[in-house]
PDB file of C-alpha atoms in Angstrom:
ATOM      1  CA  MET A 344    -201.976  64.765  64.606  1.00 59.00           C
ATOM      2  CA  THR A 345    -199.132  66.116  66.889  1.00 79.00           C
ATOM      3  CA  ALA A 346    -198.934  65.172  70.656  1.00 94.00           C
ATOM      4  CA  PRO A 347    -200.333  67.277  73.057  1.00 98.00           C
ATOM      5  CA  LEU A 348    -198.368  70.469  74.214  1.00 99.00           C
ATOM      6  CA  VAL A 349    -197.898  70.961  77.778  1.00 99.00           C
ATOM      7  CA  ILE A 350    -196.502  74.677  78.437  1.00 99.00           C
ATOM      8  CA  ILE A 351    -194.662  75.237  81.838  1.00 99.00           C
ATOM      9  CA  HIS A 352    -194.388  79.061  82.218  1.00 98.00           C
ATOM     10  CA  GLY A 353    -191.462  80.924  83.700  1.00 95.00           C
ATOM     11  CA  TRP A 354    -191.111  83.248  86.769  1.00 93.00           C
ATOM     12  CA  THR A 355    -194.387  85.182  86.333  1.00 92.00           C
ATOM     13  CA  TYR A 356    -197.565  85.720  88.164  1.00 92.00           C
ATOM     14  CA  THR A 357    -199.845  85.474  85.181  1.00 94.00           C
ATOM     15  CA  ILE A 358    -200.079  83.458  81.893  1.00 95.00           C
ATOM     16  CA  LYS A 359    -201.964  86.401  80.230  1.00 95.00           C
ATOM     17  CA  PRO A 360    -198.836  87.152  78.077  1.00 95.00           C
ATOM     18  CA  TRP A 361    -199.103  83.854  76.373  1.00 97.00           C
ATOM     19  CA  ASP A 362    -202.558  84.270  75.327  1.00 98.00           C
ATOM     20  CA  LYS A 363    -201.839  85.463  71.642  1.00 98.00           C
ATOM     21  CA  THR A 364    -199.195  82.717  71.027  1.00 98.00           C
ATOM     22  CA  VAL A 365    -201.426  79.964  72.573  1.00 99.00           C
ATOM     23  CA  ALA A 366    -204.475  81.163  70.452  1.00 99.00           C
ATOM     24  CA  ILE A 367    -202.240  80.859  67.231  1.00 99.00           C
ATOM     25  CA  LEU A 368    -201.115  77.380  68.225  1.00 98.00           C
ATOM     26  CA  LYS A 369    -204.658  76.294  68.829  1.00 98.00           C
ATOM     27  CA  GLU A 370    -205.676  77.593  65.394  1.00 98.00           C
ATOM     28  CA  MET A 371    -202.888  75.242  63.927  1.00 97.00           C
ATOM     29  CA  GLY A 372    -204.423  72.476  65.593  1.00 97.00           C
ATOM     30  CA  VAL A 373    -202.274  71.918  68.723  1.00 98.00           C
ATOM     31  CA  GLU A 374    -203.897  70.803  71.875  1.00 98.00           C
ATOM     32  CA  VAL A 375    -202.519  73.142  74.320  1.00 98.00           C
ATOM     33  CA  HIS A 376    -202.367  72.566  78.308  1.00 98.00           C
ATOM     34  CA  GLN A 377    -200.929  75.454  80.213  1.00 98.00           C
ATOM     35  CA  LEU A 378    -200.075  74.469  83.574  1.00 99.00           C
ATOM     36  CA  ARG A 379    -200.172  77.012  86.570  1.00 98.00           C
ATOM     37  CA  VAL A 380    -197.132  76.799  88.626  1.00 98.00           C
ATOM     38  CA  PRO A 381    -197.714  76.805  92.420  1.00 98.00           C
ATOM     39  CA  GLY A 382    -196.527  80.017  94.157  1.00 96.00           C
ATOM     40  CA  LEU A 383    -196.688  81.771  90.896  1.00 95.00           C
ATOM     41  CA  THR A 384    -199.899  81.496  88.925  1.00 96.00           C
ATOM     42  CA  GLN A 385    -201.442  79.160  91.299  1.00 97.00           C
ATOM     43  CA  PRO A 386    -201.619  80.578  94.985  1.00 96.00           C
ATOM     44  CA  SER A 387    -199.254  78.658  97.556  1.00 97.00           C
ATOM     45  CA  ASP A 388    -197.657  80.052 100.611  1.00 96.00           C
ATOM     46  CA  ALA A 389    -195.122  77.282 100.665  1.00 98.00           C
ATOM     47  CA  VAL A 390    -191.470  77.485  99.968  1.00 98.00           C
ATOM     48  CA  TRP A 391    -191.001  75.348  97.150  1.00 98.00           C
ATOM     49  CA  THR A 392    -187.755  72.988  96.234  1.00 98.00           C
ATOM     50  CA  ILE A 393    -187.213  71.721  92.855  1.00 98.00           C
ATOM     51  CA  ASP A 394    -188.030  68.287  93.928  1.00 98.00           C
ATOM     52  CA  ALA A 395    -191.297  69.549  95.086  1.00 99.00           C
ATOM     53  CA  TYR A 396    -191.890  71.053  91.749  1.00 99.00           C
ATOM     54  CA  VAL A 397    -191.087  67.743  90.081  1.00 99.00           C
ATOM     55  CA  ALA A 398    -193.493  65.917  92.241  1.00 99.00           C
ATOM     56  CA  TRP A 399    -196.234  68.682  91.336  1.00 99.00           C
ATOM     57  CA  LEU A 400    -195.398  68.140  87.622  1.00 99.00           C
ATOM     58  CA  ASP A 401    -195.707  64.382  87.966  1.00 98.00           C
ATOM     59  CA  GLN A 402    -199.216  64.876  89.257  1.00 98.00           C
ATOM     60  CA  GLU A 403    -200.333  67.321  86.506  1.00 98.00           C
ATOM     61  CA  LEU A 404    -199.013  64.896  83.845  1.00 98.00           C
ATOM     62  CA  GLN A 405    -200.941  61.840  84.896  1.00 96.00           C
ATOM     63  CA  ALA A 406    -203.795  62.671  82.678  1.00 93.00           C
ATOM     64  CA  ILE A 407    -201.444  63.764  79.712  1.00 96.00           C
ATOM     65  CA  PRO A 408    -199.940  60.707  78.216  1.00 90.00           C
ATOM     66  CA  ASN A 409    -196.828  61.236  76.137  1.00 94.00           C
ATOM     67  CA  PRO A 410    -196.692  64.943  75.810  1.00 98.00           C
ATOM     68  CA  ILE A 411    -194.407  67.372  74.172  1.00 98.00           C
ATOM     69  CA  VAL A 412    -193.485  69.628  77.180  1.00 99.00           C
ATOM     70  CA  LEU A 413    -192.324  73.209  76.491  1.00 99.00           C
ATOM     71  CA  GLY A 414    -190.546  74.946  79.544  1.00 99.00           C
ATOM     72  CA  HIS A 415    -189.939  78.496  79.451  1.00 98.00           C
ATOM     73  CA  SER A 416    -187.144  79.939  81.762  1.00 96.00           C
ATOM     74  CA  ASN A 417    -187.931  78.469  85.341  1.00 96.00           C
ATOM     75  CA  GLY A 418    -190.404  76.277  83.663  1.00 98.00           C
ATOM     76  CA  GLY A 419    -187.570  74.627  81.774  1.00 98.00           C
ATOM     77  CA  ARG A 420    -185.527  74.043  84.787  1.00 98.00           C
ATOM     78  CA  ILE A 421    -188.340  72.135  86.355  1.00 99.00           C
ATOM     79  CA  ALA A 422    -188.895  70.012  83.082  1.00 99.00           C
ATOM     80  CA  MET A 423    -185.269  69.087  83.059  1.00 98.00           C
ATOM     81  CA  HIS A 424    -185.212  68.087  86.665  1.00 98.00           C
ATOM     82  CA  TYR A 425    -188.288  66.004  85.942  1.00 98.00           C
ATOM     83  CA  LEU A 426    -186.764  64.052  83.159  1.00 98.00           C
ATOM     84  CA  ALA A 427    -183.496  63.505  85.258  1.00 96.00           C
ATOM     85  CA  GLN A 428    -185.931  61.815  87.691  1.00 97.00           C
ATOM     86  CA  HIS A 429    -188.476  60.400  85.319  1.00 96.00           C
ATOM     87  CA  PRO A 430    -186.673  59.405  82.116  1.00 95.00           C
ATOM     88  CA  ASN A 431    -188.573  59.231  78.721  1.00 90.00           C
ATOM     89  CA  ARG A 432    -191.752  60.394  80.212  1.00 95.00           C
ATOM     90  CA  PHE A 433    -192.079  63.136  77.579  1.00 96.00           C
ATOM     91  CA  LYS A 434    -192.406  62.438  73.701  1.00 97.00           C
ATOM     92  CA  LYS A 435    -190.141  65.675  73.248  1.00 98.00           C
ATOM     93  CA  LEU A 436    -188.854  68.560  75.298  1.00 98.00           C
ATOM     94  CA  ILE A 437    -188.895  72.103  74.035  1.00 99.00           C
ATOM     95  CA  LEU A 438    -186.678  74.707  76.026  1.00 99.00           C
ATOM     96  CA  LEU A 439    -187.430  78.217  75.558  1.00 99.00           C
ATOM     97  CA  ASN A 440    -184.832  80.569  77.073  1.00 98.00           C
ATOM     98  CA  SER A 441    -184.579  78.051  79.766  1.00 98.00           C
ATOM     99  CA  ALA A 442    -183.024  78.408  83.207  1.00 96.00           C
ATOM    100  CA  GLY A 443    -181.430  75.301  85.026  1.00 96.00           C
ATOM    101  CA  VAL A 444    -177.640  75.450  84.861  1.00 95.00           C
ATOM    102  CA  ALA A 445    -175.248  77.658  86.403  1.00 90.00           C
ATOM    103  CA  ILE A 446    -172.536  79.594  84.619  1.00 84.00           C
ATOM    104  CA  SER A 447    -169.628  81.282  86.345  1.00 70.00           C
ATOM    105  CA  SER A 448    -171.214  83.796  88.898  1.00 54.00           C
ATOM    106  CA  THR A 449    -174.503  84.265  87.356  1.00 46.00           C
ATOM    107  CA  SER A 450    -176.769  83.468  90.281  1.00 44.00           C
ATOM    108  CA  GLN A 451    -177.024  86.608  91.902  1.00 43.00           C
ATOM    109  CA  SER A 452    -177.584  88.466  88.487  1.00 50.00           C
ATOM    110  CA  LEU A 453    -180.363  85.915  87.702  1.00 52.00           C
ATOM    111  CA  LYS A 454    -181.998  86.595  90.885  1.00 49.00           C
ATOM    112  CA  LYS A 455    -182.107  90.306  90.390  1.00 50.00           C
ATOM    113  CA  THR A 456    -183.240  90.104  86.790  1.00 53.00           C
ATOM    114  CA  ALA A 457    -185.879  87.325  87.334  1.00 55.00           C
ATOM    115  CA  VAL A 458    -188.262  89.931  88.861  1.00 51.00           C
ATOM    116  CA  LYS A 459    -187.300  92.636  86.516  1.00 52.00           C
ATOM    117  CA  ALA A 460    -188.200  90.489  83.711  1.00 55.00           C
ATOM    118  CA  SER A 461    -191.385  89.738  85.140  1.00 53.00           C
ATOM    119  CA  ALA A 462    -192.190  93.334  85.703  1.00 51.00           C
ATOM    120  CA  LYS A 463    -191.272  94.088  82.016  1.00 53.00           C
ATOM    121  CA  ILE A 464    -193.640  91.372  80.974  1.00 51.00           C
ATOM    122  CA  LEU A 465    -196.508  92.470  83.071  1.00 49.00           C
ATOM    123  CA  LYS A 466    -196.317  96.130  82.891  1.00 51.00           C
ATOM    124  CA  PRO A 467    -198.183  96.486  79.496  1.00 55.00           C
ATOM    125  CA  LEU A 468    -201.028  94.337  80.818  1.00 50.00           C
ATOM    126  CA  LYS A 469    -201.945  96.853  83.537  1.00 46.00           C
ATOM    127  CA  TYR A 470    -203.982  98.716  80.867  1.00 49.00           C
ATOM    128  CA  ILE A 471    -206.101  95.942  79.948  1.00 50.00           C
ATOM    129  CA  PRO A 472    -209.486  95.884  81.613  1.00 50.00           C
ATOM    130  CA  GLY A 473    -210.063  93.147  84.013  1.00 49.00           C
ATOM    131  CA  VAL A 474    -206.382  92.563  84.327  1.00 47.00           C
ATOM    132  CA  ARG A 475    -205.171  95.478  86.261  1.00 46.00           C
ATOM    133  CA  ARG A 476    -205.882  94.372  89.737  1.00 47.00           C
ATOM    134  CA  VAL A 477    -204.010  91.216  89.273  1.00 44.00           C
ATOM    135  CA  VAL A 478    -201.067  92.956  87.641  1.00 42.00           C
ATOM    136  CA  TYR A 479    -200.651  95.428  90.313  1.00 40.00           C
ATOM    137  CA  ARG A 480    -200.903  92.525  92.987  1.00 43.00           C
ATOM    138  CA  ALA A 481    -198.269  90.626  91.111  1.00 41.00           C
ATOM    139  CA  LEU A 482    -195.807  93.574  90.599  1.00 38.00           C
ATOM    140  CA  GLY A 483    -196.098  95.309  93.913  1.00 37.00           C
ATOM    141  CA  SER A 484    -195.730  99.003  93.926  1.00 33.00           C
ATOM    142  CA  ASP A 485    -191.958  98.931  93.359  1.00 31.00           C
ATOM    143  CA  TYR A 486    -192.184  96.142  90.587  1.00 31.00           C
ATOM    144  CA  GLY A 487    -189.651  94.121  92.512  1.00 50.00           C
ATOM    145  CA  ARG A 488    -190.957  92.802  95.782  1.00 60.00           C
ATOM    146  CA  ALA A 489    -191.628  89.009  95.451  1.00 80.00           C
ATOM    147  CA  PRO A 490    -193.525  87.248  98.347  1.00 89.00           C
ATOM    148  CA  LYS A 491    -191.052  86.007 101.041  1.00 91.00           C
ATOM    149  CA  ASN A 492    -191.919  82.335 100.187  1.00 94.00           C
ATOM    150  CA  MET A 493    -191.030  82.834  96.714  1.00 92.00           C
ATOM    151  CA  GLN A 494    -187.799  84.752  97.457  1.00 89.00           C
ATOM    152  CA  ALA A 495    -186.808  81.648  99.402  1.00 92.00           C
ATOM    153  CA  THR A 496    -188.108  79.463  96.454  1.00 94.00           C
ATOM    154  CA  LEU A 497    -186.181  81.371  93.840  1.00 91.00           C
ATOM    155  CA  ASN A 498    -182.993  80.794  96.166  1.00 91.00           C
ATOM    156  CA  ASN A 499    -183.847  77.008  96.059  1.00 95.00           C
ATOM    157  CA  MET A 500    -184.165  77.098  92.280  1.00 94.00           C
ATOM    158  CA  LEU A 501    -180.787  78.977  91.945  1.00 92.00           C
ATOM    159  CA  ALA A 502    -179.176  76.504  94.514  1.00 94.00           C
ATOM    160  CA  ALA A 503    -180.270  73.397  92.385  1.00 96.00           C
ATOM    161  CA  ASP A 504    -178.600  74.904  89.390  1.00 95.00           C
ATOM    162  CA  LYS A 505    -175.250  74.592  90.811  1.00 92.00           C
ATOM    163  CA  ASP A 506    -174.827  70.759  90.780  1.00 91.00           C
ATOM    164  CA  PHE A 507    -177.258  69.887  87.962  1.00 95.00           C
ATOM    165  CA  SER A 508    -176.128  68.726  84.586  1.00 94.00           C
ATOM    166  CA  PRO A 509    -178.489  67.638  81.817  1.00 96.00           C
ATOM    167  CA  ARG A 510    -176.280  65.054  80.459  1.00 95.00           C
ATOM    168  CA  MET A 511    -178.320  62.281  81.739  1.00 93.00           C
ATOM    169  CA  ILE A 512    -181.640  63.436  79.703  1.00 96.00           C
ATOM    170  CA  ALA A 513    -182.130  60.980  76.725  1.00 96.00           C
ATOM    171  CA  THR A 514    -185.211  62.703  75.579  1.00 97.00           C
ATOM    172  CA  PRO A 515    -185.200  64.503  72.318  1.00 97.00           C
ATOM    173  CA  THR A 516    -184.959  68.240  73.040  1.00 98.00           C
ATOM    174  CA  ILE A 517    -185.284  71.299  70.746  1.00 98.00           C
ATOM    175  CA  MET A 518    -183.993  74.578  72.236  1.00 99.00           C
ATOM    176  CA  LEU A 519    -185.352  77.970  71.144  1.00 99.00           C
ATOM    177  CA  TRP A 520    -183.325  80.765  72.368  1.00 98.00           C
ATOM    178  CA  GLY A 521    -183.464  84.413  71.912  1.00 98.00           C
ATOM    179  CA  GLU A 522    -180.227  86.221  71.118  1.00 97.00           C
ATOM    180  CA  SER A 523    -181.182  89.492  72.709  1.00 96.00           C
ATOM    181  CA  ASP A 524    -182.121  87.470  76.060  1.00 94.00           C
ATOM    182  CA  ASN A 525    -180.499  89.359  79.096  1.00 91.00           C
ATOM    183  CA  VAL A 526    -182.195  87.144  81.804  1.00 91.00           C
ATOM    184  CA  THR A 527    -181.172  83.665  80.599  1.00 93.00           C
ATOM    185  CA  SER A 528    -178.453  84.545  78.293  1.00 94.00           C
ATOM    186  CA  LEU A 529    -177.524  82.701  75.213  1.00 96.00           C
ATOM    187  CA  ALA A 530    -174.433  81.316  77.002  1.00 95.00           C
ATOM    188  CA  ILE A 531    -176.728  79.355  79.271  1.00 95.00           C
ATOM    189  CA  GLY A 532    -178.292  77.972  76.108  1.00 97.00           C
ATOM    190  CA  LYS A 533    -175.020  77.049  74.680  1.00 96.00           C
ATOM    191  CA  LYS A 534    -174.120  75.366  77.890  1.00 96.00           C
ATOM    192  CA  ILE A 535    -177.168  73.211  77.923  1.00 97.00           C
ATOM    193  CA  ALA A 536    -176.756  72.301  74.214  1.00 97.00           C
ATOM    194  CA  ASP A 537    -173.205  71.398  74.938  1.00 96.00           C
ATOM    195  CA  GLU A 538    -174.075  69.006  77.941  1.00 96.00           C
ATOM    196  CA  LEU A 539    -177.417  67.667  76.495  1.00 95.00           C
ATOM    197  CA  PRO A 540    -176.507  65.064  73.953  1.00 91.00           C
ATOM    198  CA  THR A 541    -180.093  65.012  72.546  1.00 93.00           C
ATOM    199  CA  ALA A 542    -180.423  68.831  71.881  1.00 96.00           C
ATOM    200  CA  THR A 543    -180.675  71.005  69.034  1.00 97.00           C
ATOM    201  CA  LEU A 544    -180.237  74.617  69.556  1.00 98.00           C
ATOM    202  CA  HIS A 545    -182.099  77.318  67.395  1.00 98.00           C
ATOM    203  CA  THR A 546    -181.320  80.908  68.046  1.00 99.00           C
ATOM    204  CA  PHE A 547    -183.572  83.857  67.002  1.00 98.00           C
ATOM    205  CA  PRO A 548    -182.329  87.641  66.512  1.00 98.00           C
ATOM    206  CA  GLY A 549    -184.404  90.060  68.159  1.00 97.00           C
ATOM    207  CA  TRP A 550    -186.130  87.882  70.671  1.00 98.00           C
ATOM    208  CA  GLY A 551    -185.433  88.780  74.351  1.00 96.00           C
ATOM    209  CA  HIS A 552    -186.467  86.672  77.433  1.00 95.00           C
ATOM    210  CA  ALA A 553    -190.501  86.823  76.725  1.00 95.00           C
ATOM    211  CA  PRO A 554    -190.630  86.347  72.975  1.00 97.00           C
ATOM    212  CA  TYR A 555    -194.177  85.015  73.311  1.00 97.00           C
ATOM    213  CA  LEU A 556    -195.113  88.553  74.167  1.00 95.00           C
ATOM    214  CA  THR A 557    -193.196  90.425  71.645  1.00 96.00           C
ATOM    215  CA  HIS A 558    -193.130  88.105  68.672  1.00 98.00           C
ATOM    216  CA  PRO A 559    -196.150  85.695  69.283  1.00 98.00           C
ATOM    217  CA  GLU A 560    -196.463  84.783  65.623  1.00 98.00           C
ATOM    218  CA  GLN A 561    -192.685  83.763  65.311  1.00 99.00           C
ATOM    219  CA  VAL A 562    -192.772  81.983  68.685  1.00 99.00           C
ATOM    220  CA  ALA A 563    -195.925  79.845  67.505  1.00 99.00           C
ATOM    221  CA  ASP A 564    -194.264  79.088  64.282  1.00 99.00           C
ATOM    222  CA  ALA A 565    -191.074  77.977  66.121  1.00 99.00           C
ATOM    223  CA  ILE A 566    -192.908  76.091  68.524  1.00 99.00           C
ATOM    224  CA  MET A 567    -194.947  73.973  65.723  1.00 98.00           C
ATOM    225  CA  ALA A 568    -191.693  73.471  63.721  1.00 98.00           C
ATOM    226  CA  ALA A 569    -190.086  72.165  66.962  1.00 98.00           C
ATOM    227  CA  MET A 570    -192.947  69.803  67.568  1.00 97.00           C
ATOM    228  CA  GLN A 571    -192.612  68.493  64.173  1.00 95.00           C
ATOM    229  CA  GLU A 572    -188.825  68.410  63.949  1.00 89.00           C
ATOM    230  CA  SER A 573    -187.250  64.827  63.622  1.00 76.00           C
ATOM    231  CA  ALA A 574    -185.598  63.455  66.706  1.00 57.00           C
TER     232      ALA A 574
END
């Protein structure tokens, strides 16, 4: 039996796009815990810092001993900062198209593309009965208007990237990266892999930033393989 899998989603306002991938993982026998990130899929009017998210994650993990943690995009950022402050708390870290390190002058482009990526992920869901209302609320009329507190939160996340290096992380790490990701590019993945001594990087042609939506079977298989891969 594998360890429980904790999924920390990225910059999105619904976990609905993960449904098919999670269902496949559960069919494979994986115990999946999907966390709801404050300000995104858990209501919050606060402005969040990376340290506040680390404290939130610490509380969430109290009842889940020795988990394998998968962080997608901003979720990977939170997970890496958590391990920097709480070494060896995870059995393994899986990074899926993660954010968390700065490369050249990408901060502004990442800020602009984060909301666009959420829009692309969420847009097809507006046609699903029962989901339409929450999707429109999440996207806004122009698909690009995050709440003020989350605009400030995103600025805090990008600021945290500037001085962060994953070098101190000793937890075994498997990185799954889409070669067609134009939000957290493969260059970011290669930088993390170069700086993280425990990391193994796997790349996937055709995967964009949200492959759990476009390639759920492949993503589930890759996650299962990562969970079983030897450290």
